[in-house]
Short mmCIF file of C-alpha atoms and ligand atoms in Angstrom, two decimals:
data_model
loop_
_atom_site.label_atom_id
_atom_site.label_comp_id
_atom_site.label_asym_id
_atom_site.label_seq_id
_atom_site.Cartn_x
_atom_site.Cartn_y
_atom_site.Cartn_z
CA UNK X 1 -14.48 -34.26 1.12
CA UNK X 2 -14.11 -33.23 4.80
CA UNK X 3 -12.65 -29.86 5.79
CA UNK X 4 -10.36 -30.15 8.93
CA UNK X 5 -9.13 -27.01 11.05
CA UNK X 6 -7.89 -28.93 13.85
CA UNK X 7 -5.05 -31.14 13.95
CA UNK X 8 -6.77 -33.34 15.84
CA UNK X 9 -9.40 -34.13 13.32
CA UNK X 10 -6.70 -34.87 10.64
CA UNK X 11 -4.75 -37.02 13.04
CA UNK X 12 -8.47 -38.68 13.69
CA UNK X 13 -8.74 -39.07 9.96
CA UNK X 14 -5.62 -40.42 8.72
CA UNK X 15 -5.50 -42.61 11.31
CA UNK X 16 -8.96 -44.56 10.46
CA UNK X 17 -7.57 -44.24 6.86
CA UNK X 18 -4.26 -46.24 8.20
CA UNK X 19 -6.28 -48.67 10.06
CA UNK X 20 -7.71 -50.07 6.42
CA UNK X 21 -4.07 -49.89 5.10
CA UNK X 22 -4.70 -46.91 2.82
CA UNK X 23 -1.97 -44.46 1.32
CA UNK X 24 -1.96 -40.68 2.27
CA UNK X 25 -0.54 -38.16 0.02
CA UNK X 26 -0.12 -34.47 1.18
CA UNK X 27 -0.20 -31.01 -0.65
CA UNK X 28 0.86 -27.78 0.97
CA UNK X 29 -0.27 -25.16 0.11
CA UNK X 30 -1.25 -21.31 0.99
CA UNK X 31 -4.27 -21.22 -0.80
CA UNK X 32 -5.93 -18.52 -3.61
CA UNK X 33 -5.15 -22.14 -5.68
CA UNK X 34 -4.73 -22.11 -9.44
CA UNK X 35 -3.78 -25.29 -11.82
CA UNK X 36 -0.87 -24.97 -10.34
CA UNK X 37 -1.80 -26.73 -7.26
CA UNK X 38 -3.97 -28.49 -9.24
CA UNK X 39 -1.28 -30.55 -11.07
CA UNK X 40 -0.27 -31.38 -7.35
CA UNK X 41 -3.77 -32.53 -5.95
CA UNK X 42 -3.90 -34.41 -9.34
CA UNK X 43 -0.58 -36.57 -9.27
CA UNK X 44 -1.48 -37.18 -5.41
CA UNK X 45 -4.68 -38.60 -5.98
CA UNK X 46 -3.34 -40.67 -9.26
CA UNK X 47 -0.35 -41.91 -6.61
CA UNK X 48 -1.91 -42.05 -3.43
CA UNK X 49 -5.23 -43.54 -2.18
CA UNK X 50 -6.48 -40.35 -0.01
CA UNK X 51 -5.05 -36.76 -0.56
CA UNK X 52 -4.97 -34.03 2.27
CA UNK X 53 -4.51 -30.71 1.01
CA UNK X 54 -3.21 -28.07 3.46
CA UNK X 55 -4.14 -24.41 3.07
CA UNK X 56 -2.25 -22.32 5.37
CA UNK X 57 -0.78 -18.84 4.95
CA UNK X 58 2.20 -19.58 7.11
CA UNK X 59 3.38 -16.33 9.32
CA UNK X 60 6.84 -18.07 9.90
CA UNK X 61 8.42 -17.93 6.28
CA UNK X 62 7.12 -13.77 5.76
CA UNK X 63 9.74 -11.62 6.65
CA UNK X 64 8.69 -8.18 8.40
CA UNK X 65 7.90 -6.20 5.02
CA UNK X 66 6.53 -9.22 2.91
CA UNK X 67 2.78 -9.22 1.97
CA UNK X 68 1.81 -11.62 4.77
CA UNK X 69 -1.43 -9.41 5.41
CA UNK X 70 -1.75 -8.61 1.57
CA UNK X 71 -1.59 -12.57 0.42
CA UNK X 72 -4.93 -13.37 -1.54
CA UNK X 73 -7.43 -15.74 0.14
CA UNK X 74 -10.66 -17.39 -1.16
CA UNK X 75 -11.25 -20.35 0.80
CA UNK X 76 -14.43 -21.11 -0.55
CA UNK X 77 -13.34 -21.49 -4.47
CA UNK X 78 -10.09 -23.29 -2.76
CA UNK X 79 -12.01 -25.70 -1.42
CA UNK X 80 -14.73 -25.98 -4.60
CA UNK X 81 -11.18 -26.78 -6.89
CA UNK X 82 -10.03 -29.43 -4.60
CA UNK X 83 -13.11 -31.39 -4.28
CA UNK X 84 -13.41 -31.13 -8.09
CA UNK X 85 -9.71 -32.53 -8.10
CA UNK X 86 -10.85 -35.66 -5.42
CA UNK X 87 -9.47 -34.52 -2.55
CA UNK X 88 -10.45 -35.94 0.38
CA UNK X 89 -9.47 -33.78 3.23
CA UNK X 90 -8.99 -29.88 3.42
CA UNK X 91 -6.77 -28.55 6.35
CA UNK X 92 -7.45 -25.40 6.66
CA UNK X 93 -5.89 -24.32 10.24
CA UNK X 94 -5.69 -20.64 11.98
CA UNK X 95 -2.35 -19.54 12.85
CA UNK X 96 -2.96 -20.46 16.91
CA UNK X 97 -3.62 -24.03 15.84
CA UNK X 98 -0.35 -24.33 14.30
CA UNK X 99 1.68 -21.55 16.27
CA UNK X 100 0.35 -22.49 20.01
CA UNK X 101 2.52 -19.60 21.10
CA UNK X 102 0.19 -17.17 19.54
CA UNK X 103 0.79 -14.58 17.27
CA UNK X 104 2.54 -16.64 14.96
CA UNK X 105 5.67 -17.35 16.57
CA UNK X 106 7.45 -20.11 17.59
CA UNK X 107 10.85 -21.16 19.35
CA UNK X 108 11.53 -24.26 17.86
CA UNK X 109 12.52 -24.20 13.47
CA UNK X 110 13.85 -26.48 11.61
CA UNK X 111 16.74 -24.81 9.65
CA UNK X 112 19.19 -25.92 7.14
CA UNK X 113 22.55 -24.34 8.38
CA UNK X 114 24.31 -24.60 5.02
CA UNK X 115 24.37 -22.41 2.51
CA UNK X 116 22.06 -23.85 0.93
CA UNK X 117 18.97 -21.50 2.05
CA UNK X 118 20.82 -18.45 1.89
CA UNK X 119 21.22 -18.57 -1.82
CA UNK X 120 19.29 -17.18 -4.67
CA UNK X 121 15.76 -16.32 -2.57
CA UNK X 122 17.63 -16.45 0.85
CA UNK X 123 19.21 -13.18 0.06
CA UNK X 124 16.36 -11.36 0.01
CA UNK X 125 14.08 -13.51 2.38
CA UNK X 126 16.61 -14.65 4.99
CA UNK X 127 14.10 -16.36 7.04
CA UNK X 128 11.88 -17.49 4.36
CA UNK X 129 13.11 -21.13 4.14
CA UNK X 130 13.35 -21.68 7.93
CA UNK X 131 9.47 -20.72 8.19
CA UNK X 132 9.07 -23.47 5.08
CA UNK X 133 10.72 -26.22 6.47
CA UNK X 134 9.44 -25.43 9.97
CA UNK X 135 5.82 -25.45 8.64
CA UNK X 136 5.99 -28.36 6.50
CA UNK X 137 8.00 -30.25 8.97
CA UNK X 138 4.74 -29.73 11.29
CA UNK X 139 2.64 -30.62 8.31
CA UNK X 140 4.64 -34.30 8.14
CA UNK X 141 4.22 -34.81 11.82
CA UNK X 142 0.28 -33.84 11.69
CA UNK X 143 -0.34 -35.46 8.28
CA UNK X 144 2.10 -38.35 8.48
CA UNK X 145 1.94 -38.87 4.32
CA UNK X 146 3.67 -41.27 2.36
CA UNK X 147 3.91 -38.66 -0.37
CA UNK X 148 3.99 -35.11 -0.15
CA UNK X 149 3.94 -32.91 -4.03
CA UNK X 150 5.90 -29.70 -4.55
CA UNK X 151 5.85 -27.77 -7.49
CA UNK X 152 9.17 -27.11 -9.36
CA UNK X 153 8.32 -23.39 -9.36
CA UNK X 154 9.76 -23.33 -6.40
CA UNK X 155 12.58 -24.98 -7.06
CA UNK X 156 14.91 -23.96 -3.76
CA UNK X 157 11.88 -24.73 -2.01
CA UNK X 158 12.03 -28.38 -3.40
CA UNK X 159 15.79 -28.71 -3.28
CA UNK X 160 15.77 -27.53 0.09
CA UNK X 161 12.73 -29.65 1.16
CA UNK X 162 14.55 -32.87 -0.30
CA UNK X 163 17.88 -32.37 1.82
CA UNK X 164 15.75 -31.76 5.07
CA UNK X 165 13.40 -34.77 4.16
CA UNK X 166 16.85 -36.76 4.14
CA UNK X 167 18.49 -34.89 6.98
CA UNK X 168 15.55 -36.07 9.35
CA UNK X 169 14.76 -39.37 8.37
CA UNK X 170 11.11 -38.30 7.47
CA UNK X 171 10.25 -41.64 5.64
CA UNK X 172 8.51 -39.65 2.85
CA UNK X 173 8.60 -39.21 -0.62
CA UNK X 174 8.85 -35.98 -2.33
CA UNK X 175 7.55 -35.82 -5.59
CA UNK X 176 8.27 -33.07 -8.11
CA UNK X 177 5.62 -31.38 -10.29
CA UNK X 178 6.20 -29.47 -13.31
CA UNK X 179 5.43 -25.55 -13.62
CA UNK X 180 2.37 -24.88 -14.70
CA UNK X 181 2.10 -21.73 -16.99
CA UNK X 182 -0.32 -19.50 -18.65
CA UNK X 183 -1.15 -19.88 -22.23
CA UNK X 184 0.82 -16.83 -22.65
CA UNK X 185 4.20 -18.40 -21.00
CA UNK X 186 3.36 -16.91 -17.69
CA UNK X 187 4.07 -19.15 -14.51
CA UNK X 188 0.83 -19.44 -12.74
CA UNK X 189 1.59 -18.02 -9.21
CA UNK X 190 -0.92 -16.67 -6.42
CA UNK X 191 0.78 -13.76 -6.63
CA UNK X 192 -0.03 -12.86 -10.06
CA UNK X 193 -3.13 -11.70 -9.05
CA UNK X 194 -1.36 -8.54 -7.90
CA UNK X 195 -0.48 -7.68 -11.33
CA UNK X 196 -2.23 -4.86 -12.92
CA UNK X 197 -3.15 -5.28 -16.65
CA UNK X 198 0.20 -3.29 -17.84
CA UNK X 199 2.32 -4.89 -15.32
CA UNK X 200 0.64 -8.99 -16.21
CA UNK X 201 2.27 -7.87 -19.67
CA UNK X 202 5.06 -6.49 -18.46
CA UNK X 203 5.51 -9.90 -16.56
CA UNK X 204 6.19 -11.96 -19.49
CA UNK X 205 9.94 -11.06 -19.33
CA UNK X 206 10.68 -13.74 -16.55
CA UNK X 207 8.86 -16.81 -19.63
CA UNK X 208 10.65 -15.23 -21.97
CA UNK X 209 14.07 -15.06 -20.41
CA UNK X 210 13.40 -18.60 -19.68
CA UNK X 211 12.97 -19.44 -22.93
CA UNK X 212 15.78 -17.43 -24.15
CA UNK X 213 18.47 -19.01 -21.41
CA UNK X 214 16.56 -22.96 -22.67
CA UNK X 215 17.49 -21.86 -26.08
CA UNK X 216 20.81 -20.82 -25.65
CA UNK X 217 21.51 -24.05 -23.91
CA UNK X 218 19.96 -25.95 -26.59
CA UNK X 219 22.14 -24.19 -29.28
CA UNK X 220 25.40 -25.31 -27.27
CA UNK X 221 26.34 -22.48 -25.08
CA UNK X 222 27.92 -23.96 -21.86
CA UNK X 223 28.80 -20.61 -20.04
CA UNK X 224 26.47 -20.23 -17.55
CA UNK X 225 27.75 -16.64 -17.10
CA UNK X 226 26.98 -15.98 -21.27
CA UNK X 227 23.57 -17.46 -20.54
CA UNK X 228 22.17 -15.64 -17.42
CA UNK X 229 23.70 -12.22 -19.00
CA UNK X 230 21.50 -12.60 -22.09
CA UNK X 231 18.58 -13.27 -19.84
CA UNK X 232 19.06 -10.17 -17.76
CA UNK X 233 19.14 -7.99 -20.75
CA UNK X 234 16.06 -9.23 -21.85
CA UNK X 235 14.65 -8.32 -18.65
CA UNK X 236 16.82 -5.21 -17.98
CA UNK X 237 14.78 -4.23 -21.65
CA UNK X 238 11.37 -4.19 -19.58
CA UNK X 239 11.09 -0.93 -17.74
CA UNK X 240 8.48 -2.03 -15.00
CA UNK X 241 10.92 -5.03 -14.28
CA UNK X 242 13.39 -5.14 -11.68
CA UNK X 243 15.82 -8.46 -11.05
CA UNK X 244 16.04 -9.51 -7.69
CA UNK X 245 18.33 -12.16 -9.01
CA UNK X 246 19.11 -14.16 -12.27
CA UNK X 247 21.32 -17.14 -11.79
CA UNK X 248 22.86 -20.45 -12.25
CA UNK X 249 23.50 -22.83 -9.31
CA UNK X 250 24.28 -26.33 -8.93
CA UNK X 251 20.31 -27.94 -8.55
CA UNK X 252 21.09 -29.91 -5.37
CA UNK X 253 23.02 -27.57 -3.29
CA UNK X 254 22.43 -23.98 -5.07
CA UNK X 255 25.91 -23.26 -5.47
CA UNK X 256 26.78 -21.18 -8.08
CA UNK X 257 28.00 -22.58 -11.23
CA UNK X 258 30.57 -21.58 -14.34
CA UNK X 259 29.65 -23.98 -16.61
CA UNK X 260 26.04 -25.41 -17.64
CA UNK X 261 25.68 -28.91 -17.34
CA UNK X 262 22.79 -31.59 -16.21
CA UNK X 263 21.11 -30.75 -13.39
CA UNK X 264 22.07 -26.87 -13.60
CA UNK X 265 19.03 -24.93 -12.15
CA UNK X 266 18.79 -21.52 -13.84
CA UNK X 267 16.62 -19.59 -11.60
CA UNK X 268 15.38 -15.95 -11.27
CA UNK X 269 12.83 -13.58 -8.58
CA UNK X 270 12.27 -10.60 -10.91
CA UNK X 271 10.37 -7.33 -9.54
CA UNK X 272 7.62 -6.35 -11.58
CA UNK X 273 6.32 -3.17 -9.94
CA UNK X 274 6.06 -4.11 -6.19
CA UNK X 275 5.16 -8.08 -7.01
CA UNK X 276 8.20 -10.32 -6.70
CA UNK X 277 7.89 -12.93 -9.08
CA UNK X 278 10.18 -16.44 -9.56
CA UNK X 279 10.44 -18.22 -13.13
CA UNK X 280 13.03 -20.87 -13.63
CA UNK X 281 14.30 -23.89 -15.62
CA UNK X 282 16.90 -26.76 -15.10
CA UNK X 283 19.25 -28.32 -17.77
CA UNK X 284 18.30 -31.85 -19.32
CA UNK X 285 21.31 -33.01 -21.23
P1 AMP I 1 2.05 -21.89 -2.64
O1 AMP I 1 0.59 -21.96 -2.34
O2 AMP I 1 2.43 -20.76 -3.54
O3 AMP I 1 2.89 -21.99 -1.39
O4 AMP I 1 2.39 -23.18 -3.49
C1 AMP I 1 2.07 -24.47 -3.00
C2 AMP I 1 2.71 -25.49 -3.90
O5 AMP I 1 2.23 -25.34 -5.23
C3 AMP I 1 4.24 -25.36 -3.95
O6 AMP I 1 4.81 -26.65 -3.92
C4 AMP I 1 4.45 -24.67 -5.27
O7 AMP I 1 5.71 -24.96 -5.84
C5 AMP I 1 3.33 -25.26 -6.11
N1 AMP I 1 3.05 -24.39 -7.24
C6 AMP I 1 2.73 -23.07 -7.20
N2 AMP I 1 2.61 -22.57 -8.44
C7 AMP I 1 2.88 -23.58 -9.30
C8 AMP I 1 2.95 -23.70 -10.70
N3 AMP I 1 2.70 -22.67 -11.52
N4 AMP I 1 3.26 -24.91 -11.24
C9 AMP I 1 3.52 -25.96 -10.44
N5 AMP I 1 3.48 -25.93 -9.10
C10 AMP I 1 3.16 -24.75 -8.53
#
């Protein structure tokens, strides 16, 4: 496994790669990885003939009070998981290689001007999705994949990702991934590493509110309204939890929905103490 921090050297790489008509498969990523990312690395290198893996903590999707500085890094366990996983190239850039500009700032995003990003996470992190798809737009040009893997945790993130991927012509397919949880029902996130021992329990709300809303659906209820109430309560009932949002949207476009049907994404960002976490599920009917 190589370690890039150049774009350069990953244009070098793929391109040999290309030359004996192999298949590339990309995985972005911020690092501090977990079996989250794991289940992404895996389904690339099952798919794909080489997997890059980028670990970047990109400036551009932080808005001015988000824990850019804060976000966890270990590079070196980062890179001992994806060599166990059969990764074949790390890209582990500083912000100048990827922001020539300096300082992390650009002048040129790629934005979606719908609505689209300024749902659900977009109303608290206006420019969070024009940093993602500005970043992993750059990722595409450097990396030139076949396949790039996103997790379903971050399901705007996907949704949003797809429609730009189509938008622009990129030639590549998105795949999916499931959430990956804790034993306990917990989504594995980066950020749970913020979480102090009372808060990590506290923190089960979001799992079991997505239970709860899965169940409800299950049983027949088709108000979407009936549903996301009941899982608010649940997680109104948790003192150290505060909900950024709770809702039901349409799981191609984000609008908000009255009735649950296929495809329904039922998504929440939930407070717990001063870590923002996101849990969510979609209908399978
Ligand atoms: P991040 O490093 O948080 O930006 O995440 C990089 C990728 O890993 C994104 O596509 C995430 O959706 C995905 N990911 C993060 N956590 C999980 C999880 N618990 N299960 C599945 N995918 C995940």
């Amino acid at each position: 496994m190589k370690v890039a921090a150049t774009i350069a050297e990953v244009r070098a790489e793929v391109r040999a790669w290309r030359k004996q008509g192999l298949t590339v498969g990309l995985v972005p990523t911020m690092g501090y990885l977990h079996e989250g990312h794991a289940s992404l690395m895996k389904e690339s290198v099952q798919r794909c003939d080489r997997t890059v893996v980028s670990v970047f903590v990109n400036p551009t999707q932080f808005g001015p009070n988000e824990d850019l500085e804060a976000y966890p890094r270990d590079f070196a366990r980062d890179t001992a998981l994806c060599e166990e996983m059969g990764v074949d190239l790390i890209f582990h850039p500083d912000v100048d290689e990827m922001y020539p500009d300096g300082n992390g700032k650009t002048d040129t995003y790629v934005e979606i001007l719908d609505d689209m990003p300024k749902q659900l996470c977009g109303k608290t992190r206006p420019i969070h999705f024009r940093g993602v798809c500005t970043v992993v737009s750059k990722l595409f040009n450097i990396v030139l994949p076949d396949c790039a893997f996103f997790g379903e945790k971050d399901a705007q993130q996907l949704a949003i990702i797809r429609r730009m991927v189509r938008d622009l012509s990129f030639g590549i397919e998105i795949v999916g991934c499931p959430i990956i949880r804790e034993a306990d029902g917990l989504a594995k996130s980066s950020r749970n590493t913020y979480l102090n021992a009372e808060e990590r329990q506290a923190a089960l709300c979001l799992s079991k509110a997505v239970s709860l809303g899965k169940q409800m659906i299950a049983d027949g209820e088709a108000d979407a309204e009936k549903v996301v109430e009941a899982m608010k309560a649940l997680i109104n009932a948790e003192p150290l939890a505060k909900i950024d949002y709770v809702q039901a949207v349409d799981g191609m476009t984000m609008a908000p929905v009255q009735e649950v049907k296929a495809d329904v994404l039922v998504a929440m960002a939930v407070y717990i103490g001063k870590t923002r976490l996101i849990d969510n599920f979609s209908v399978r009917m």
